[in-house]
Coordinates of C-alpha atoms and ligand atoms in Angstrom, one line a residue:
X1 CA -6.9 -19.9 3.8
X2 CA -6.4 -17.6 1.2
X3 CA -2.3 -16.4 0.9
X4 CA -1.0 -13.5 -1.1
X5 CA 2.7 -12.3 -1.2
X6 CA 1.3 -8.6 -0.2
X7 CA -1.7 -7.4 1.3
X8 CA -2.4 -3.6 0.6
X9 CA -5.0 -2.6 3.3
X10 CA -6.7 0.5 1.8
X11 CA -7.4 1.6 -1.5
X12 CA -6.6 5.0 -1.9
X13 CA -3.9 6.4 -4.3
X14 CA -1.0 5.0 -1.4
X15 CA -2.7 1.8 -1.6
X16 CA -4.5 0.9 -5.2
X17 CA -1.0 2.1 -6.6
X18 CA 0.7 -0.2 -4.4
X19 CA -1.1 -3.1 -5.3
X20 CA -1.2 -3.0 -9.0
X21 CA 2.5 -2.1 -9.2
X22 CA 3.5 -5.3 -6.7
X23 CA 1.0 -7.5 -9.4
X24 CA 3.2 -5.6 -12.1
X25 CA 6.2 -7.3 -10.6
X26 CA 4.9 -10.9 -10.5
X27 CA 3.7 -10.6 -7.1
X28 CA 0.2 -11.8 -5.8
X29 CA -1.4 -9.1 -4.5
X30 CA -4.6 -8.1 -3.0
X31 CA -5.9 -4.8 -1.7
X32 CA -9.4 -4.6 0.9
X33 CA -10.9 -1.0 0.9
X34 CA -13.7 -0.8 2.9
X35 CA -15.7 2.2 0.8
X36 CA -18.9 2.7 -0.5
X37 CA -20.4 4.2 -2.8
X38 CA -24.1 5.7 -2.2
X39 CA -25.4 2.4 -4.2
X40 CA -23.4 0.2 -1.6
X41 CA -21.7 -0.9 -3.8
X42 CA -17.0 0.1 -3.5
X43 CA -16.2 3.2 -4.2
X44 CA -12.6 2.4 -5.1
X45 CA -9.8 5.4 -5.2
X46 CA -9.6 6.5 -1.2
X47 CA -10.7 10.0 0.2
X48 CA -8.6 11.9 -3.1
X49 CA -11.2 9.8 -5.4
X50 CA -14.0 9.8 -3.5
X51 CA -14.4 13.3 -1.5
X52 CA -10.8 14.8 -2.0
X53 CA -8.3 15.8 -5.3
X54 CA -11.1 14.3 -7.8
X55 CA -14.2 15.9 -6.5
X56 CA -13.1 19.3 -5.6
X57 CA -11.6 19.6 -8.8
X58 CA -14.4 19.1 -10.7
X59 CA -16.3 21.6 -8.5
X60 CA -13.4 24.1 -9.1
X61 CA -13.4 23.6 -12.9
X62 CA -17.6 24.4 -13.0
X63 CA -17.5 26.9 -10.8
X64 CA -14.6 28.5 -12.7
X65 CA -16.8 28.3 -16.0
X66 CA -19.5 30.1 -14.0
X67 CA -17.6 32.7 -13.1
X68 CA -16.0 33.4 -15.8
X69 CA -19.3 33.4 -18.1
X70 CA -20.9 35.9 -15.4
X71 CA -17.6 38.3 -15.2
X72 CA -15.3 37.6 -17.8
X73 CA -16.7 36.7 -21.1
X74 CA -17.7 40.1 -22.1
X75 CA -14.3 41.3 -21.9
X76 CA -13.9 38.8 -24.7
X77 CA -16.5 39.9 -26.7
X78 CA -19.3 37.3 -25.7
X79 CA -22.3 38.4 -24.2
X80 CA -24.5 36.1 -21.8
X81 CA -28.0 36.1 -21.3
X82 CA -29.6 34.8 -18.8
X83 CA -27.1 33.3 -16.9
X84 CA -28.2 30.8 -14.2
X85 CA -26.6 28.1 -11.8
X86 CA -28.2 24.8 -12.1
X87 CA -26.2 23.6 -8.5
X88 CA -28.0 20.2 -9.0
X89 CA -26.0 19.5 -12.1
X90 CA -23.4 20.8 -11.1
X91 CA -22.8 18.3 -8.4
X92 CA -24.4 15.5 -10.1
X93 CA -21.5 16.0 -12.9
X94 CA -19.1 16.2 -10.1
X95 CA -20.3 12.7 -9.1
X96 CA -20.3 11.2 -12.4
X97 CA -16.5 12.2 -12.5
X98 CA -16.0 10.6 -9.1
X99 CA -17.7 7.3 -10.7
X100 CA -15.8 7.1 -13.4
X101 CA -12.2 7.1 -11.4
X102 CA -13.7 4.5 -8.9
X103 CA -14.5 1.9 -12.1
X104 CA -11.2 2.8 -13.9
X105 CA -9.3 1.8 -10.5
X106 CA -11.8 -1.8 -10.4
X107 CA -11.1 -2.1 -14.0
X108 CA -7.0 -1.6 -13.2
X109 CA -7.5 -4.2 -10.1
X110 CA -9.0 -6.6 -12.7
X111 CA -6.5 -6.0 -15.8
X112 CA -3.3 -6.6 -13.4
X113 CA -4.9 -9.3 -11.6
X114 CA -4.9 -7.7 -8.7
X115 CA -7.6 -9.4 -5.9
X116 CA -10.1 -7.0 -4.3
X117 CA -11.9 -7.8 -1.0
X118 CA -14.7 -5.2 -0.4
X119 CA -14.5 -4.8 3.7
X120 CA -12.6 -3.5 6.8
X121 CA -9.5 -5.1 7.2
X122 CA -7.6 -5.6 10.5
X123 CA -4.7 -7.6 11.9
X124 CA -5.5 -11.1 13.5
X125 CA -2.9 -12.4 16.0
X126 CA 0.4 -11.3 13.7
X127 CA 1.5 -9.5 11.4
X128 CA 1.2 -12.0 8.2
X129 CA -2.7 -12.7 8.9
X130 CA -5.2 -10.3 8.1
X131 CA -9.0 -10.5 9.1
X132 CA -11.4 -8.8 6.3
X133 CA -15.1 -7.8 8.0
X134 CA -17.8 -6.5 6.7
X135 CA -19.0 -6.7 3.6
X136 CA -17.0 -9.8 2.5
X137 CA -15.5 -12.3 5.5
X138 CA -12.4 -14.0 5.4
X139 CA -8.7 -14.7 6.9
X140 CA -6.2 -14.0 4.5
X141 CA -2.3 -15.0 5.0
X142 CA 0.2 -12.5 3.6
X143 CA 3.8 -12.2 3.5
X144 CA 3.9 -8.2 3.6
X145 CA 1.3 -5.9 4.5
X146 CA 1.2 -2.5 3.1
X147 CA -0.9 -0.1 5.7
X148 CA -2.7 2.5 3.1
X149 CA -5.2 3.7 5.7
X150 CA -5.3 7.3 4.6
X151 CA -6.7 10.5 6.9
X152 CA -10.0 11.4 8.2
X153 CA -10.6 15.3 8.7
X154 CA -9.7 17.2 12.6
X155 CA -12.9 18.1 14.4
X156 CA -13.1 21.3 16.1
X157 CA -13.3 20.3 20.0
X158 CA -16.7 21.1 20.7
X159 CA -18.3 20.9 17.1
X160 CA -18.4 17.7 15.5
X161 CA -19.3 17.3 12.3
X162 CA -22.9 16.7 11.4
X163 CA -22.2 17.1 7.6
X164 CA -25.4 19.6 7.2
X165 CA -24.4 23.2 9.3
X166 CA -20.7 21.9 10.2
X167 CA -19.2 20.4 7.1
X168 CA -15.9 18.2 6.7
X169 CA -14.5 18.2 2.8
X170 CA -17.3 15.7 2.6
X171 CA -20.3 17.6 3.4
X172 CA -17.9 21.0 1.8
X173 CA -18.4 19.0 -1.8
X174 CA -22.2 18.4 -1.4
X175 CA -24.0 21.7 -0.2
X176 CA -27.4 21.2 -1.6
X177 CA -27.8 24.5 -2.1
X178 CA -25.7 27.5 -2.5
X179 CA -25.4 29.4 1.1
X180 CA -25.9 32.8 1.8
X181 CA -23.2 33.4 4.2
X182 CA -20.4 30.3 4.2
X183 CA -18.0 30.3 7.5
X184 CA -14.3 28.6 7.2
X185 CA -12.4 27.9 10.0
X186 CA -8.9 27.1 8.8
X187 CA -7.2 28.8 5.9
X188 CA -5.2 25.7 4.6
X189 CA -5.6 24.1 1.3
X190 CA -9.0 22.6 2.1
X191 CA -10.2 26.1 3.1
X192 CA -9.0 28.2 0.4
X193 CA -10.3 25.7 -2.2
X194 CA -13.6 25.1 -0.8
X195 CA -14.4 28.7 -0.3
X196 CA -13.0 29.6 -3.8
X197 CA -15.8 27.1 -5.1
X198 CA -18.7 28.6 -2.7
X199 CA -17.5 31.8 -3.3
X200 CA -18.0 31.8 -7.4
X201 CA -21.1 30.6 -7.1
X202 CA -22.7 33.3 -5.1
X203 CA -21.7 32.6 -1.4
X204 CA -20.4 35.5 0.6
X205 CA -17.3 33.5 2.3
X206 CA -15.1 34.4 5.6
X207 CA -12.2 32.4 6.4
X208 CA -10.8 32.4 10.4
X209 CA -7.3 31.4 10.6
X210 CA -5.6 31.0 14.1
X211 CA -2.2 32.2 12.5
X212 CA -1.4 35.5 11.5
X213 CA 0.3 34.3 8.2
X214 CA -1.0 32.5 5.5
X215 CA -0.1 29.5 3.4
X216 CA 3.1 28.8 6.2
X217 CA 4.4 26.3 3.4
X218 CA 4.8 28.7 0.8
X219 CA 7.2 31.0 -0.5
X220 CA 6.3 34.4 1.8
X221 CA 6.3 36.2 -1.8
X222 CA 3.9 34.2 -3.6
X223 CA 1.7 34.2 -0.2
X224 CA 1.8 38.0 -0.3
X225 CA 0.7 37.8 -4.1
X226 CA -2.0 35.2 -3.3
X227 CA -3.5 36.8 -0.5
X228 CA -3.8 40.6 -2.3
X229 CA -6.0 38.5 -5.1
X230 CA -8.2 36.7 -2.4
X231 CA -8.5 39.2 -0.8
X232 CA -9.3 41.6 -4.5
X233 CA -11.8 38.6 -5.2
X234 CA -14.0 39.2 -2.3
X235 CA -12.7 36.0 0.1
X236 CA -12.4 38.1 3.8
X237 CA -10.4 36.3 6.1
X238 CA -9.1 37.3 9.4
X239 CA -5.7 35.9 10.9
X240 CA -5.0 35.3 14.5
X241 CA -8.1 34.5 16.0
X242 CA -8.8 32.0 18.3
X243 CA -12.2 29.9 18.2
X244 CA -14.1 30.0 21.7
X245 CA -17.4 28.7 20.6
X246 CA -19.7 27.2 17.8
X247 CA -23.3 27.0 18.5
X248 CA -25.7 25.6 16.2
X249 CA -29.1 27.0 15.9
X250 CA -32.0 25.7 13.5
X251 CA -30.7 27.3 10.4
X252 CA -27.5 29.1 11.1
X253 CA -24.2 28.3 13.1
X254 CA -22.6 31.1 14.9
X255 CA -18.5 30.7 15.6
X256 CA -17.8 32.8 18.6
X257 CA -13.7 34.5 18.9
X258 CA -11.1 36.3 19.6
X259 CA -9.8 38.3 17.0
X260 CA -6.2 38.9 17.0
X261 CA -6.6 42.5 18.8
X262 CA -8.4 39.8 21.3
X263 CA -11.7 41.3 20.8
X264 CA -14.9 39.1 21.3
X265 CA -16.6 38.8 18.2
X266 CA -19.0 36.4 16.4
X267 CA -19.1 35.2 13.2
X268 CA -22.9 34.4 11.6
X269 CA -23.1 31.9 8.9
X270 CA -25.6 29.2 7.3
X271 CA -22.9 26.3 6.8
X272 CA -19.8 26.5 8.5
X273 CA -16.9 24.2 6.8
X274 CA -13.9 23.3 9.4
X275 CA -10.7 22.4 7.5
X276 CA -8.5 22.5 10.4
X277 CA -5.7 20.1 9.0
X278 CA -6.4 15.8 8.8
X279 CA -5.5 13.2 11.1
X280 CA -4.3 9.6 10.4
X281 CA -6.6 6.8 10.2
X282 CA -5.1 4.0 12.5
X283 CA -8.7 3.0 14.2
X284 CA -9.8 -0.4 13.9
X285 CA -6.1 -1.9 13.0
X286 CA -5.6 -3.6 15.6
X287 CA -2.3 -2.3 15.7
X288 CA -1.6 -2.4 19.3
X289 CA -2.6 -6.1 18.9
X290 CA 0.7 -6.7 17.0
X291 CA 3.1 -3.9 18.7
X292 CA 3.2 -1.8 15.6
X293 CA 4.7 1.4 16.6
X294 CA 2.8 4.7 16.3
X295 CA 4.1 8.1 16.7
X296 CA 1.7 11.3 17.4
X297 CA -0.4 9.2 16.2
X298 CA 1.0 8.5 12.8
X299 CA 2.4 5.1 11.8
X300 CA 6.2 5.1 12.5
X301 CA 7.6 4.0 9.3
X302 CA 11.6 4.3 8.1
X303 CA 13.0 6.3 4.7
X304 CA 11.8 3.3 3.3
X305 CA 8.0 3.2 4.5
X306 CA 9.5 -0.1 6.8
X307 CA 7.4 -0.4 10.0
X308 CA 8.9 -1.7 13.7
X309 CA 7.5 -5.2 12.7
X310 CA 8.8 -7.8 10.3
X311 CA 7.3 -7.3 6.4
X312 CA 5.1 -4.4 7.6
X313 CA 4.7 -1.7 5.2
X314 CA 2.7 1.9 5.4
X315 CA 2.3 4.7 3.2
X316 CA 0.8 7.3 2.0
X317 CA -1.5 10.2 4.9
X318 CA -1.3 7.8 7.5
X319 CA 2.1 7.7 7.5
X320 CA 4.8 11.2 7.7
X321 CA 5.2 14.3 5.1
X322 CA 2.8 15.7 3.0
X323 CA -0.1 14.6 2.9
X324 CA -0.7 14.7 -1.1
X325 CA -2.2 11.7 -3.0
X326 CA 1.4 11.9 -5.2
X327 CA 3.4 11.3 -2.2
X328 CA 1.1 8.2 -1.4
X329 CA 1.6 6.9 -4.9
X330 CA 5.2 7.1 -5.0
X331 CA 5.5 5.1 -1.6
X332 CA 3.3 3.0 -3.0
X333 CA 5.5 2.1 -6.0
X334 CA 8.5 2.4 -3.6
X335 CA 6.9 -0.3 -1.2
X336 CA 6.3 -2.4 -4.4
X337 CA 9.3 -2.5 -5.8
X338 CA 11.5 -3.0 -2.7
X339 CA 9.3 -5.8 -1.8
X340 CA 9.5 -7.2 -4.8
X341 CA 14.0 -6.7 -4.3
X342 CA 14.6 -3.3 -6.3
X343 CA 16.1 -0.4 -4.7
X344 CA 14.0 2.2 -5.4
X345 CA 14.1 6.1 -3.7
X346 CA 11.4 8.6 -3.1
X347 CA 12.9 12.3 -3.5
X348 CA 10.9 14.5 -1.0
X349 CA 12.3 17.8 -2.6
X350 CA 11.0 17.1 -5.5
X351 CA 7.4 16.5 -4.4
X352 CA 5.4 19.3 -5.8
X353 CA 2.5 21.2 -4.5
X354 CA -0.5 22.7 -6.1
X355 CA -3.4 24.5 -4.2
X356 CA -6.0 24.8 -7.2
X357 CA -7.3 28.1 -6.4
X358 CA -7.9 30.8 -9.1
X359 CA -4.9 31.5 -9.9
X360 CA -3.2 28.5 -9.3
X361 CA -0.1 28.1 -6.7
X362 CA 2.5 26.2 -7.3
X363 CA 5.9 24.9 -5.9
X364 CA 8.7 22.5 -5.6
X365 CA 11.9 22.4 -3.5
X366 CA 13.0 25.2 -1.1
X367 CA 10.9 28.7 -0.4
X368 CA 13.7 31.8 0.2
X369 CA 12.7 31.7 4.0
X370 CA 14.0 27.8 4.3
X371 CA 17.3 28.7 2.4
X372 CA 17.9 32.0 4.9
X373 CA 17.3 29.5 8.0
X374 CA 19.5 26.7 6.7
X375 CA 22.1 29.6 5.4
X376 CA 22.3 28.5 2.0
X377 CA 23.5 31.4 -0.7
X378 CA 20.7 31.9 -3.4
X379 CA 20.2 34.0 -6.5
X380 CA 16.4 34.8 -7.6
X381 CA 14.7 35.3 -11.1
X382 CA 10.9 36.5 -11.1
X383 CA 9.0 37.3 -14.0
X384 CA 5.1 38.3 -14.3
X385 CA 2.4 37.0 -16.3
X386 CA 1.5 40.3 -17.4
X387 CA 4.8 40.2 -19.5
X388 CA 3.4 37.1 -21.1
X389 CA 2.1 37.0 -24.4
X390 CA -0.4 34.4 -23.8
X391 CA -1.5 35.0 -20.5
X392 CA -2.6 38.6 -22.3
X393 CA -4.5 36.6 -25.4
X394 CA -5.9 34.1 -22.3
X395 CA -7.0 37.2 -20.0
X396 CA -5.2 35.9 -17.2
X397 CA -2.3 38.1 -16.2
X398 CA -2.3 38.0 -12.6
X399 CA 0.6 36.3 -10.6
X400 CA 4.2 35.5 -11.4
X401 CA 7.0 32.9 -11.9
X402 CA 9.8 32.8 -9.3
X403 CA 13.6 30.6 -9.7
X404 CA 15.2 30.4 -6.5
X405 CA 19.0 28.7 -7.6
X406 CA 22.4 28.5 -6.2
X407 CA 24.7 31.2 -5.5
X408 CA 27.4 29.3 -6.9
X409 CA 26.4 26.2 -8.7
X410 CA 22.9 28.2 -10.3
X411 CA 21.5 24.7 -9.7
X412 CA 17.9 25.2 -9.0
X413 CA 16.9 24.8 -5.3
X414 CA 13.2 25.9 -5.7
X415 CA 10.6 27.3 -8.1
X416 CA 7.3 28.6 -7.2
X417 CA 4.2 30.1 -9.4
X418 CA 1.4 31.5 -8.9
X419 CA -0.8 32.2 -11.9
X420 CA -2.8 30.1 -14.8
X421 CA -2.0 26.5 -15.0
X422 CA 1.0 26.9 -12.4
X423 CA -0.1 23.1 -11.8
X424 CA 0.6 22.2 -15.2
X425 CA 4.2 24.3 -15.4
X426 CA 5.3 23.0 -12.3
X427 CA 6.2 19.8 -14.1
X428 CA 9.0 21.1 -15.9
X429 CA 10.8 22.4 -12.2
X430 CA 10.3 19.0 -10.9
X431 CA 11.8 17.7 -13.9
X432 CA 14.9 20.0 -14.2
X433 CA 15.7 19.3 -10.4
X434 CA 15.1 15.9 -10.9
X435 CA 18.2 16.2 -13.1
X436 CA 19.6 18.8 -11.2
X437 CA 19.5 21.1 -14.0
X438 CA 20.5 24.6 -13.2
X439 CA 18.1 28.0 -14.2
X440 CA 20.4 28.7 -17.3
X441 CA 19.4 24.8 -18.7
X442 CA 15.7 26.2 -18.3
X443 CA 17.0 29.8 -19.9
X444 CA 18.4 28.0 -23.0
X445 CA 15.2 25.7 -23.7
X446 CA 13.6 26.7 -26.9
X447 CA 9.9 27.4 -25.2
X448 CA 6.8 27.5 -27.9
X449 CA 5.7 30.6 -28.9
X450 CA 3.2 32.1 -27.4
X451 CA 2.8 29.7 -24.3
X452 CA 2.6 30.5 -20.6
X453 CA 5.7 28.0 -20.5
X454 CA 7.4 30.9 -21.6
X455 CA 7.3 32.4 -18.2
X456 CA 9.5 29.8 -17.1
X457 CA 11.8 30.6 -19.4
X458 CA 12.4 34.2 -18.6
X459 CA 12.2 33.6 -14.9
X460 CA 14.7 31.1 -15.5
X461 CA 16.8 33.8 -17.4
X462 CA 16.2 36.8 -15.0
X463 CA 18.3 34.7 -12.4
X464 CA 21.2 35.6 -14.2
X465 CA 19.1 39.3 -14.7
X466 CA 18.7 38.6 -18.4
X467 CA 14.9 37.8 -19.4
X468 CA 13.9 38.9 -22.9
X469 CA 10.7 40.0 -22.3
X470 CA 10.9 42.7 -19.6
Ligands
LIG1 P1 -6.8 7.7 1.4 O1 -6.9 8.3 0.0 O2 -7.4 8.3 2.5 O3 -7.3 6.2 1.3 C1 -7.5 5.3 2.3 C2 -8.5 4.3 2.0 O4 -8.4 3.3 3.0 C3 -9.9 4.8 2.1 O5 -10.7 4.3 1.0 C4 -10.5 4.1 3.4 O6 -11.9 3.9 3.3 C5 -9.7 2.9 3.4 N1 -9.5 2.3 4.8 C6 -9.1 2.9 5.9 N2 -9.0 2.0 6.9 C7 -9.4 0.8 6.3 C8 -9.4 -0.6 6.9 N3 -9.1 -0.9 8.1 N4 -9.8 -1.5 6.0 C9 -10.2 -1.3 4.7 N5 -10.1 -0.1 4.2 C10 -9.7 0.9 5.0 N6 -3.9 15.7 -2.7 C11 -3.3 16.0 -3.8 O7 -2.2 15.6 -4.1 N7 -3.9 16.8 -4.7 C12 -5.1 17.4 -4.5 O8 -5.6 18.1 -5.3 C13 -5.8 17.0 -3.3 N8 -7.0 17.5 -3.0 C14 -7.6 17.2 -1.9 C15 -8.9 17.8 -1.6 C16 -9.5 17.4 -0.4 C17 -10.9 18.1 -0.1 C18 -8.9 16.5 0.5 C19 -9.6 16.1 1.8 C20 -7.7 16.0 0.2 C21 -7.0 16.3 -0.9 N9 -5.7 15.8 -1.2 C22 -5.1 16.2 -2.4 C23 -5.1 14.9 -0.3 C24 -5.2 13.4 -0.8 O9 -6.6 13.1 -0.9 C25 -4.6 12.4 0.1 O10 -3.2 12.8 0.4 C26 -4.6 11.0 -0.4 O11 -5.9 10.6 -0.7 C27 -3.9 10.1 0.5 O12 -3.9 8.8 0.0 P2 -3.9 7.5 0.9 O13 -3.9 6.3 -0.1 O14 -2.8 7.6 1.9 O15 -5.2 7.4 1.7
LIG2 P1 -4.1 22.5 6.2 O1 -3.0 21.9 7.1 O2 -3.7 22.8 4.8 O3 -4.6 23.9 6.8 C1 -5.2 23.9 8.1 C2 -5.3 25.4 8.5 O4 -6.1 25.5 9.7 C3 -3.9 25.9 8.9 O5 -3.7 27.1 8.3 C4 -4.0 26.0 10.4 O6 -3.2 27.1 11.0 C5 -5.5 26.3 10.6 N1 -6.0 25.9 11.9 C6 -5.7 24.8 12.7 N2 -6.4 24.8 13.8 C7 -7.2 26.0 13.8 C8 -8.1 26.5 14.7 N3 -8.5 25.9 15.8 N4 -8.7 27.7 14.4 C9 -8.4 28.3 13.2 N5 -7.5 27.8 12.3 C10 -6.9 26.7 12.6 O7 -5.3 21.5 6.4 P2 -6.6 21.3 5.5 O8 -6.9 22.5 4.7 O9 -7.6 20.7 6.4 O10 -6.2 20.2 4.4 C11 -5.6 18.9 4.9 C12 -4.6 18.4 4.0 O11 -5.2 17.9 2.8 C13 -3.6 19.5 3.4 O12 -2.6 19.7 4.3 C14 -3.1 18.8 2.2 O13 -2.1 17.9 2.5 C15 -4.3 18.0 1.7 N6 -5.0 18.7 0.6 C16 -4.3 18.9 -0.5 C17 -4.8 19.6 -1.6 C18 -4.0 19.9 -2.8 O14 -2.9 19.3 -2.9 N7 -4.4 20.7 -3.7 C19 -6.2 20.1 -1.5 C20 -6.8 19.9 -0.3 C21 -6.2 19.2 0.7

């Protein structure tokens, strides 16, 4: 029998970063990931590579371009004739993007020495043997296991996904065609990115949302601000209905509801994508087989990703808090190292969050309605993009920059952006709370001239109500 000092079951970002991190440290270490690709062949990298982060962002990047030769171009000068969509490449580039992060993960595996067993794995009669099926057979020995079993998407009860009229972020990143009419139930991430795509490239798109806010995770401002540009951009979306129905006919679905007035109403579509949040992917464990403790339905795990049974490990979606492939890597690196006798420590308020719409939202540590409920005393700085030199030369003025920092202290408790490459800025917030910098260490950075980082700077400066530029 085979015997490895840690067996990574899954190979997502939780788990492929898990593994090559615990070979990193010395430790034999193999990871099975059950995946395929079209060609049967693994499709390394978990739902973010395969049909989640990777995938959608290519689609979001082309469909971007499109729109902004169609609309935005001539504003620059640059007149386009004959504009046209060729959907086919589009997705095919999209897949050729996807490849190429599944081999650079098999190439990692192979460069670190890390073992790869294409199949299902599942616990045999303990916790230190693991069964692989499938594709490749065998019983492997291990003394830790590291659970990196990811999510699968939440059905609507009543509408299961058939991948060609009711779509998952699978079938959302593979519509052969662009549809007429596109139908959203659930104005999350998924939701909001996916429509953005389908949107740009011609589809009229309606989102149904059973709450009568959006983004609940945000900062209440920067949802404001987000949904008066949805809303500008032509996404309609109606909040507090409740689904009653979803019937499927030969070429359209129709989602029958209660708006929030509780009016009966119907929604017609072509494709109808449900992004209704994910749940965790325990099935075919055998976890029950061993006693391994799960909690609505999510692996209970400790501050330190420790399961209820000896050298049992999880991380990542199938375990609790955000479910963002950067969260699953740094558990995964956590798990590693603390395996392998290092103390290492995951810092959930300084996880950031990026929803890759156009513009982009960003945010890391504490929104102004978490700091009123835990009564914490807070000063704020905003500044726009519109006061930005280089958003003006870019075109791209819309949103703002928002410090949230301590009364007292002025240490920063939160920052949160919406506008052009808010996912790239965001780094510098989680840095400076990483350090526990305050808004005046970001105020007295010398920025580069002319760079959106510069927003940063002022917001960080119009704490203390002193930004240069407005
Ligand atoms: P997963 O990535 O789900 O990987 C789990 C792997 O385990 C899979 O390959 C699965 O096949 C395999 N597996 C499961 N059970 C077994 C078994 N018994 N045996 C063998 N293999 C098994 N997050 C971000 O941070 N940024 C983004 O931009 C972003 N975009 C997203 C877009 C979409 C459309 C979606 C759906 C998600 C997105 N996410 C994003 C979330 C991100 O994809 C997840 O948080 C991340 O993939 C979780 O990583 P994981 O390792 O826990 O699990
Ligand atoms: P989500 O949790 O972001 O949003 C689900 C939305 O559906 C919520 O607004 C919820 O109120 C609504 N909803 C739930 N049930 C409903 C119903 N019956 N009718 C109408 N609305 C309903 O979940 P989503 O969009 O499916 O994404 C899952 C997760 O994937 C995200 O939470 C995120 O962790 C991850 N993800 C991250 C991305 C990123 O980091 N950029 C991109 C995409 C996904």
């Amino acid at each position: 029998m085979k015997s490895f000092d840690v067996v990574v079951i899954g190979g997502g970002p939780g788990g492929y970063i898990a593994a090559i991190r615990a070979a990193q440290l010395g430790l034999a270490a193999a990871c099975i990931d059950e995946a395929k690709a079209a060609d049967g062949k693994p499709a390394l990298g978990g739902t973010c590579t395969n049909v989640g982060c990777i995938p959608s962002k290519a689609l979001l990047q082309s469909s971007e371009n499109f729109e902004q030769a169609g609309h935005h171009f001539a504003d620059h000068g640059v007149k386009v004739k004959g504009l046209e969509l060729d959907l086919k490449v589009m997705l095919g580039r999209k897949d050729k993007v996807v490849k190429a992060s599944n081999d650079g993960i098999a190439y990692l595996f192979r460069k670190n020495k890390v073992t790869f067993f294409h199949g299902r794995g599942s616990f045999g009669s303990s916790g230190s043997e693991i069964l692989v099926t499938g594709n490749e057979k065998e019983v492997i020995s291990a003394k830790n296991v590291v659970i990196a079993t990811g999510s699968n998407p939440r059905a609507l009860p009543g509408a299961d996904f058939d991948e060609k009229m009711i779509l998952s972020n699978a079938g959302a990143l593979a519509i052969p065609e662009v549809p007429k009419r596109l139908g959203v139930i659930g104005a999350g991430v998924i939701g909001l990115e996916m429509g953005s795509v389908w949107r740009r490239l011609g589809s009229e798109v309606t989102i149904l949302e059973a709450l009568p806010a959006f983004l609940g995770a945000a900062d209440e401002q920067i949802a404001k601000e987000a949904s008066k540009i949805f809303l500008k951009q032509g996404l309609k979306m109606e909040f507090g209905v409740v689904i009653a129905k979803v019937v499927i006919s030969k070429n359209a679905v129709s989602v029958q509801y209660k708006n929030s007035a509780g009016e009966a109403k119907t929604l017609e579509c072509d494709r109808l994508i449900v992004s209704i949040g994910r749940v965790a992917n325990t099935t075919g464990l055998n976890a029950e087989g061993i006693g391994l403790k799960l909690e609505r339905g999510l692996i209970a795990v400790d501050e330190n990703c420790r399961t209820n049974v000896p050298n049992v490990w999880a991380v990542g979606d199938v375990v609790r808090g955000p479910m963002l492939a950067h969260k699953a890597e740094e558990e995964g690196v956590a798990v590693a190292e603390r395996i392998a006798g290092q103390k290492p420590h995951v810092n959930f308020n300084t996880i950031p969050w990026v929803i890759y719409t156009s513009p982009e939202i960003a945010w890391v540590g504490k929104t102004e309605q978490q700091l009123k409920t835990e009564g914490v005393e807070y000063q704020v700085g905003t500044f726009p993009f519109s006061a930005n030199a280089r958003a003006r030369a870019l075109g791209d003025t819309t949103g703002l920059v928002k410090f949230i920092s301590n009364k007292t202290t002025d240490e920063i408790l939160g920052v949160h952006i919406i506008g052009p490459m808010a996912s790239e800025l965001i780094a510098e917030a989680v840095v400076a709370m990483e350090f526990r910098g305050s808004a005046e260490d970001i105020g007295m950075i010398c920025h580069a001239h002319p760079s959106l980082s510069e927003a940063m700077k002022d917001a960080a400066l119009a704490v203390d109500k002193r930004a240069l530029n407005i």
